[in-house]
Amino acid sequence: MPASEPVRTASRRTKSTIRAALLLANIAVAGVFIHQSLALSSAPVASTGGAQDRTLGAADGAVGQGVTVFDDEVPAVVNLDPALLSALRTAAKVAAGDGVVFYVNSGWRSPAYQEHLLRQAVSRYGSAEEAARWVATPETSPHVSGQAIDIGRSDATAWLSTYGAAYGLCQIYDNEPWHYELRPEAVEHGCPPRYPDPTHDPRMQR
């Protein structure tokens, strides 16, 4: 073997070792970023109510990923109006036969959490008037009273738009296909006409 061969072999081994170390380092860094992203997605938020400042989380109605209408440990679900929750679960059992799951994006909310969402909407849309098309006040929101749910994923909202009335579950606003409330009369008469958005709903004018 030429004298230079061990040097080239050692050099190749060193480069392979460095590449492996860099790969492991990149994997570790990616793992940290993924972990941080997941933590941020489910992290509680801080209210900004002066002396009333506190952390808002699941107890106020915040919902993590993968929550369904059958999750009895989630306040956003179990604090819904019992009649609404019963109708949702009855419909969800039938929908499951079609491979559809009723995920919950939002359900019951505390007044503090509703106020937090409203402030976010004002910041996002630039005015209280525009925000009102998407988020109600704590005093008028059917989420705070437990009488509304936001259903996740398009297959579930599509299923409900077709079959929901048979269970008294109705879409209320044209601009929110995920927002459902209980209208028992819909079982016999169909869902009532939808409002273009919440600002046309007389309940929001209080």
PDB file of C-alpha atoms in Angstrom:
ATOM      1  CA  MET A   1       0.000   0.000   0.000  1.00  0.00           C
ATOM      2  CA  PRO A   2       1.476   3.414  -0.891  1.00  0.00           C
ATOM      3  CA  ALA A   3       2.364   5.609   2.077  1.00  0.00           C
ATOM      4  CA  SER A   4      -0.211   8.181   1.010  1.00  0.00           C
ATOM      5  CA  GLU A   5      -3.102   5.673   1.055  1.00  0.00           C
ATOM      6  CA  PRO A   6      -3.626   5.633   4.859  1.00  0.00           C
ATOM      7  CA  VAL A   7      -3.744   9.432   4.784  1.00  0.00           C
ATOM      8  CA  ARG A   8      -6.472   9.429   2.103  1.00  0.00           C
ATOM      9  CA  THR A   9      -8.402   6.715   4.003  1.00  0.00           C
ATOM     10  CA  ALA A  10      -8.200   8.671   7.250  1.00  0.00           C
ATOM     11  CA  SER A  11      -9.280  11.809   5.435  1.00  0.00           C
ATOM     12  CA  ARG A  12     -12.319  10.041   3.969  1.00  0.00           C
ATOM     13  CA  ARG A  13     -13.233   8.703   7.411  1.00  0.00           C
ATOM     14  CA  THR A  14     -12.889  12.167   8.936  1.00  0.00           C
ATOM     15  CA  LYS A  15     -15.137  13.706   6.278  1.00  0.00           C
ATOM     16  CA  SER A  16     -17.722  10.944   6.782  1.00  0.00           C
ATOM     17  CA  THR A  17     -17.642  11.533  10.532  1.00  0.00           C
ATOM     18  CA  ILE A  18     -18.106  15.278  10.066  1.00  0.00           C
ATOM     19  CA  ARG A  19     -21.019  14.750   7.654  1.00  0.00           C
ATOM     20  CA  ALA A  20     -22.691  12.356  10.095  1.00  0.00           C
ATOM     21  CA  ALA A  21     -22.226  14.818  12.952  1.00  0.00           C
ATOM     22  CA  LEU A  22     -23.690  17.657  10.893  1.00  0.00           C
ATOM     23  CA  LEU A  23     -26.666  15.498   9.925  1.00  0.00           C
ATOM     24  CA  LEU A  24     -27.353  14.602  13.551  1.00  0.00           C
ATOM     25  CA  ALA A  25     -27.032  18.264  14.544  1.00  0.00           C
ATOM     26  CA  ASN A  26     -29.531  19.301  11.868  1.00  0.00           C
ATOM     27  CA  ILE A  27     -31.965  16.606  13.008  1.00  0.00           C
ATOM     28  CA  ALA A  28     -31.623  17.794  16.599  1.00  0.00           C
ATOM     29  CA  VAL A  29     -32.225  21.432  15.612  1.00  0.00           C
ATOM     30  CA  ALA A  30     -35.255  20.440  13.530  1.00  0.00           C
ATOM     31  CA  GLY A  31     -36.591  18.487  16.501  1.00  0.00           C
ATOM     32  CA  VAL A  32     -36.297  21.552  18.713  1.00  0.00           C
ATOM     33  CA  PHE A  33     -38.147  23.733  16.199  1.00  0.00           C
ATOM     34  CA  ILE A  34     -40.920  21.129  15.816  1.00  0.00           C
ATOM     35  CA  HIS A  35     -41.243  20.850  19.587  1.00  0.00           C
ATOM     36  CA  GLN A  36     -41.392  24.637  19.972  1.00  0.00           C
ATOM     37  CA  SER A  37     -44.016  24.916  17.213  1.00  0.00           C
ATOM     38  CA  LEU A  38     -46.193  22.293  18.872  1.00  0.00           C
ATOM     39  CA  ALA A  39     -45.779  23.949  22.253  1.00  0.00           C
ATOM     40  CA  LEU A  40     -46.730  27.353  20.858  1.00  0.00           C
ATOM     41  CA  SER A  41     -49.794  25.971  19.075  1.00  0.00           C
ATOM     42  CA  SER A  42     -51.251  24.697  22.336  1.00  0.00           C
ATOM     43  CA  ALA A  43     -49.819  27.291  24.723  1.00  0.00           C
ATOM     44  CA  PRO A  44     -52.260  29.299  26.858  1.00  0.00           C
ATOM     45  CA  VAL A  45     -52.630  32.999  26.167  1.00  0.00           C
ATOM     46  CA  ALA A  46     -52.363  35.900  28.576  1.00  0.00           C
ATOM     47  CA  SER A  47     -55.319  38.176  29.101  1.00  0.00           C
ATOM     48  CA  THR A  48     -54.726  41.917  29.272  1.00  0.00           C
ATOM     49  CA  GLY A  49     -57.418  43.049  31.610  1.00  0.00           C
ATOM     50  CA  GLY A  50     -55.387  45.162  34.009  1.00  0.00           C
ATOM     51  CA  ALA A  51     -55.828  43.895  37.537  1.00  0.00           C
ATOM     52  CA  GLN A  52     -57.701  40.919  36.105  1.00  0.00           C
ATOM     53  CA  ASP A  53     -54.661  39.683  34.146  1.00  0.00           C
ATOM     54  CA  ARG A  54     -54.379  35.908  34.151  1.00  0.00           C
ATOM     55  CA  THR A  55     -53.545  33.060  31.849  1.00  0.00           C
ATOM     56  CA  LEU A  56     -56.323  31.868  29.562  1.00  0.00           C
ATOM     57  CA  GLY A  57     -56.298  28.214  28.600  1.00  0.00           C
ATOM     58  CA  ALA A  58     -58.432  25.100  28.363  1.00  0.00           C
ATOM     59  CA  ALA A  59     -60.459  26.077  31.427  1.00  0.00           C
ATOM     60  CA  ASP A  60     -61.616  29.152  29.491  1.00  0.00           C
ATOM     61  CA  GLY A  61     -62.515  27.212  26.353  1.00  0.00           C
ATOM     62  CA  ALA A  62     -59.254  27.116  24.413  1.00  0.00           C
ATOM     63  CA  VAL A  63     -59.164  23.966  22.272  1.00  0.00           C
ATOM     64  CA  GLY A  64     -56.141  21.948  21.195  1.00  0.00           C
ATOM     65  CA  GLN A  65     -55.789  19.855  18.075  1.00  0.00           C
ATOM     66  CA  GLY A  66     -57.728  16.625  17.669  1.00  0.00           C
ATOM     67  CA  VAL A  67     -60.581  17.408  20.082  1.00  0.00           C
ATOM     68  CA  THR A  68     -63.906  15.843  19.090  1.00  0.00           C
ATOM     69  CA  VAL A  69     -67.476  16.223  20.318  1.00  0.00           C
ATOM     70  CA  PHE A  70     -66.953  13.094  22.451  1.00  0.00           C
ATOM     71  CA  ASP A  71     -64.119  14.499  24.605  1.00  0.00           C
ATOM     72  CA  ASP A  72     -65.635  14.678  28.083  1.00  0.00           C
ATOM     73  CA  GLU A  73     -62.476  16.143  29.664  1.00  0.00           C
ATOM     74  CA  VAL A  74     -62.499  19.314  27.549  1.00  0.00           C
ATOM     75  CA  PRO A  75     -64.419  22.285  29.029  1.00  0.00           C
ATOM     76  CA  ALA A  76     -65.148  23.700  25.554  1.00  0.00           C
ATOM     77  CA  VAL A  77     -67.109  20.497  24.880  1.00  0.00           C
ATOM     78  CA  VAL A  78     -68.704  19.530  28.179  1.00  0.00           C
ATOM     79  CA  ASN A  79     -69.829  23.100  28.962  1.00  0.00           C
ATOM     80  CA  LEU A  80     -71.929  23.228  25.806  1.00  0.00           C
ATOM     81  CA  ASP A  81     -75.700  23.362  26.220  1.00  0.00           C
ATOM     82  CA  PRO A  82     -76.722  19.738  26.948  1.00  0.00           C
ATOM     83  CA  ALA A  83     -79.311  19.654  24.155  1.00  0.00           C
ATOM     84  CA  LEU A  84     -76.780  20.943  21.603  1.00  0.00           C
ATOM     85  CA  LEU A  85     -74.138  18.460  22.747  1.00  0.00           C
ATOM     86  CA  SER A  86     -76.616  15.574  22.601  1.00  0.00           C
ATOM     87  CA  ALA A  87     -77.646  16.475  19.038  1.00  0.00           C
ATOM     88  CA  LEU A  88     -74.001  16.803  17.986  1.00  0.00           C
ATOM     89  CA  ARG A  89     -73.078  13.400  19.408  1.00  0.00           C
ATOM     90  CA  THR A  90     -76.088  11.718  17.831  1.00  0.00           C
ATOM     91  CA  ALA A  91     -75.205  13.181  14.441  1.00  0.00           C
ATOM     92  CA  ALA A  92     -71.505  12.406  14.905  1.00  0.00           C
ATOM     93  CA  LYS A  93     -72.222   8.709  15.466  1.00  0.00           C
ATOM     94  CA  VAL A  94     -74.085   8.558  12.173  1.00  0.00           C
ATOM     95  CA  ALA A  95     -71.426  10.605  10.367  1.00  0.00           C
ATOM     96  CA  ALA A  96     -68.761   8.210  11.610  1.00  0.00           C
ATOM     97  CA  GLY A  97     -70.367   5.566   9.392  1.00  0.00           C
ATOM     98  CA  ASP A  98     -69.441   7.797   6.450  1.00  0.00           C
ATOM     99  CA  GLY A  99     -65.899   8.170   7.733  1.00  0.00           C
ATOM    100  CA  VAL A 100     -66.514  11.704   9.012  1.00  0.00           C
ATOM    101  CA  VAL A 101     -65.294  12.954  12.402  1.00  0.00           C
ATOM    102  CA  PHE A 102     -66.707  16.042  14.124  1.00  0.00           C
ATOM    103  CA  TYR A 103     -63.607  17.877  15.316  1.00  0.00           C
ATOM    104  CA  VAL A 104     -64.090  20.903  17.540  1.00  0.00           C
ATOM    105  CA  ASN A 105     -62.338  24.148  16.634  1.00  0.00           C
ATOM    106  CA  SER A 106     -64.198  26.047  19.328  1.00  0.00           C
ATOM    107  CA  GLY A 107     -67.171  25.468  21.588  1.00  0.00           C
ATOM    108  CA  TRP A 108     -68.040  26.985  24.942  1.00  0.00           C
ATOM    109  CA  ARG A 109     -65.882  30.001  25.875  1.00  0.00           C
ATOM    110  CA  SER A 110     -65.507  32.002  29.045  1.00  0.00           C
ATOM    111  CA  PRO A 111     -66.303  35.739  28.837  1.00  0.00           C
ATOM    112  CA  ALA A 112     -62.601  36.500  29.325  1.00  0.00           C
ATOM    113  CA  TYR A 113     -61.607  34.264  26.422  1.00  0.00           C
ATOM    114  CA  GLN A 114     -64.304  35.759  24.207  1.00  0.00           C
ATOM    115  CA  GLU A 115     -63.031  39.235  25.036  1.00  0.00           C
ATOM    116  CA  HIS A 116     -59.501  38.125  24.156  1.00  0.00           C
ATOM    117  CA  LEU A 117     -60.690  36.802  20.771  1.00  0.00           C
ATOM    118  CA  LEU A 118     -62.564  40.034  20.112  1.00  0.00           C
ATOM    119  CA  ARG A 119     -59.460  42.133  20.803  1.00  0.00           C
ATOM    120  CA  GLN A 120     -57.497  39.878  18.456  1.00  0.00           C
ATOM    121  CA  ALA A 121     -60.138  40.351  15.752  1.00  0.00           C
ATOM    122  CA  VAL A 122     -60.068  44.149  16.107  1.00  0.00           C
ATOM    123  CA  SER A 123     -56.294  44.058  15.732  1.00  0.00           C
ATOM    124  CA  ARG A 124     -56.484  41.723  12.743  1.00  0.00           C
ATOM    125  CA  TYR A 125     -59.289  43.430  10.833  1.00  0.00           C
ATOM    126  CA  GLY A 126     -58.438  47.006  11.755  1.00  0.00           C
ATOM    127  CA  SER A 127     -61.739  48.142  13.283  1.00  0.00           C
ATOM    128  CA  ALA A 128     -64.413  47.079  15.736  1.00  0.00           C
ATOM    129  CA  GLU A 129     -66.999  47.252  12.944  1.00  0.00           C
ATOM    130  CA  GLU A 130     -65.166  44.743  10.747  1.00  0.00           C
ATOM    131  CA  ALA A 131     -64.269  42.519  13.690  1.00  0.00           C
ATOM    132  CA  ALA A 132     -67.980  42.297  14.574  1.00  0.00           C
ATOM    133  CA  ARG A 133     -68.540  40.339  11.350  1.00  0.00           C
ATOM    134  CA  TRP A 134     -66.502  37.507  12.863  1.00  0.00           C
ATOM    135  CA  VAL A 135     -66.419  37.748  16.660  1.00  0.00           C
ATOM    136  CA  ALA A 136     -69.245  38.734  19.021  1.00  0.00           C
ATOM    137  CA  THR A 137     -68.912  40.484  22.348  1.00  0.00           C
ATOM    138  CA  PRO A 138     -68.912  38.397  25.552  1.00  0.00           C
ATOM    139  CA  GLU A 139     -72.406  39.705  26.272  1.00  0.00           C
ATOM    140  CA  THR A 140     -73.893  38.515  22.964  1.00  0.00           C
ATOM    141  CA  SER A 141     -71.784  35.511  21.945  1.00  0.00           C
ATOM    142  CA  PRO A 142     -73.648  32.175  21.775  1.00  0.00           C
ATOM    143  CA  HIS A 143     -70.294  30.528  22.474  1.00  0.00           C
ATOM    144  CA  VAL A 144     -70.228  32.093  25.949  1.00  0.00           C
ATOM    145  CA  SER A 145     -73.710  30.739  26.660  1.00  0.00           C
ATOM    146  CA  GLY A 146     -72.653  27.315  25.344  1.00  0.00           C
ATOM    147  CA  GLN A 147     -75.108  27.426  22.457  1.00  0.00           C
ATOM    148  CA  ALA A 148     -72.684  27.391  19.521  1.00  0.00           C
ATOM    149  CA  ILE A 149     -69.879  25.231  18.205  1.00  0.00           C
ATOM    150  CA  ASP A 150     -67.326  25.688  15.451  1.00  0.00           C
ATOM    151  CA  ILE A 151     -66.833  22.365  13.673  1.00  0.00           C
ATOM    152  CA  GLY A 152     -63.470  21.561  12.149  1.00  0.00           C
ATOM    153  CA  ARG A 153     -62.590  20.182   8.722  1.00  0.00           C
ATOM    154  CA  SER A 154     -64.500  20.604   5.502  1.00  0.00           C
ATOM    155  CA  ASP A 155     -65.827  17.042   5.299  1.00  0.00           C
ATOM    156  CA  ALA A 156     -67.676  17.513   8.596  1.00  0.00           C
ATOM    157  CA  THR A 157     -69.185  20.871   7.637  1.00  0.00           C
ATOM    158  CA  ALA A 158     -70.160  19.424   4.263  1.00  0.00           C
ATOM    159  CA  TRP A 159     -71.852  16.498   6.005  1.00  0.00           C
ATOM    160  CA  LEU A 160     -73.709  18.843   8.345  1.00  0.00           C
ATOM    161  CA  SER A 161     -74.812  21.111   5.510  1.00  0.00           C
ATOM    162  CA  THR A 162     -76.493  18.067   3.958  1.00  0.00           C
ATOM    163  CA  TYR A 163     -77.789  16.187   7.002  1.00  0.00           C
ATOM    164  CA  GLY A 164     -77.551  18.568   9.952  1.00  0.00           C
ATOM    165  CA  ALA A 165     -81.149  19.797   9.842  1.00  0.00           C
ATOM    166  CA  ALA A 166     -82.385  16.278  10.604  1.00  0.00           C
ATOM    167  CA  TYR A 167     -80.697  16.670  14.000  1.00  0.00           C
ATOM    168  CA  GLY A 168     -81.634  20.315  14.493  1.00  0.00           C
ATOM    169  CA  LEU A 169     -78.089  21.445  13.703  1.00  0.00           C
ATOM    170  CA  CYS A 170     -77.993  24.547  11.546  1.00  0.00           C
ATOM    171  CA  GLN A 171     -75.397  26.836  10.017  1.00  0.00           C
ATOM    172  CA  ILE A 172     -76.312  30.340  11.133  1.00  0.00           C
ATOM    173  CA  TYR A 173     -74.058  32.661   9.113  1.00  0.00           C
ATOM    174  CA  ASP A 174     -73.115  32.623   5.425  1.00  0.00           C
ATOM    175  CA  ASN A 175     -69.568  33.712   6.209  1.00  0.00           C
ATOM    176  CA  GLU A 176     -69.008  31.040   8.875  1.00  0.00           C
ATOM    177  CA  PRO A 177     -69.736  27.566   7.442  1.00  0.00           C
ATOM    178  CA  TRP A 178     -68.160  26.038  10.554  1.00  0.00           C
ATOM    179  CA  HIS A 179     -70.512  27.744  13.068  1.00  0.00           C
ATOM    180  CA  TYR A 180     -73.467  25.570  14.118  1.00  0.00           C
ATOM    181  CA  GLU A 181     -76.270  26.063  16.609  1.00  0.00           C
ATOM    182  CA  LEU A 182     -79.252  23.983  17.660  1.00  0.00           C
ATOM    183  CA  ARG A 183     -82.614  24.804  16.062  1.00  0.00           C
ATOM    184  CA  PRO A 184     -84.985  21.970  17.132  1.00  0.00           C
ATOM    185  CA  GLU A 185     -87.699  23.117  14.730  1.00  0.00           C
ATOM    186  CA  ALA A 186     -85.341  22.350  11.837  1.00  0.00           C
ATOM    187  CA  VAL A 187     -86.025  18.629  12.279  1.00  0.00           C
ATOM    188  CA  GLU A 188     -89.498  19.152  10.780  1.00  0.00           C
ATOM    189  CA  HIS A 189     -89.210  22.452   8.936  1.00  0.00           C
ATOM    190  CA  GLY A 190     -85.588  22.706   7.863  1.00  0.00           C
ATOM    191  CA  CYS A 191     -83.037  25.257   8.974  1.00  0.00           C
ATOM    192  CA  PRO A 192     -84.040  28.931   8.948  1.00  0.00           C
ATOM    193  CA  PRO A 193     -82.501  31.349   6.452  1.00  0.00           C
ATOM    194  CA  ARG A 194     -78.919  32.224   7.294  1.00  0.00           C
ATOM    195  CA  TYR A 195     -77.685  35.702   8.144  1.00  0.00           C
ATOM    196  CA  PRO A 196     -74.941  37.101   5.881  1.00  0.00           C
ATOM    197  CA  ASP A 197     -72.776  37.543   8.984  1.00  0.00           C
ATOM    198  CA  PRO A 198     -73.255  38.168  12.725  1.00  0.00           C
ATOM    199  CA  THR A 199     -73.846  41.907  12.290  1.00  0.00           C
ATOM    200  CA  HIS A 200     -77.227  41.046  10.707  1.00  0.00           C
ATOM    201  CA  ASP A 201     -78.245  38.832  13.635  1.00  0.00           C
ATOM    202  CA  PRO A 202     -80.664  40.682  15.966  1.00  0.00           C
ATOM    203  CA  ARG A 203     -79.125  38.857  18.945  1.00  0.00           C
ATOM    204  CA  MET A 204     -75.878  40.732  18.336  1.00  0.00           C
ATOM    205  CA  GLN A 205     -77.539  44.127  18.652  1.00  0.00           C
ATOM    206  CA  ARG A 206     -78.010  44.029  22.409  1.00  0.00           C
TER     207      ARG A 206
END
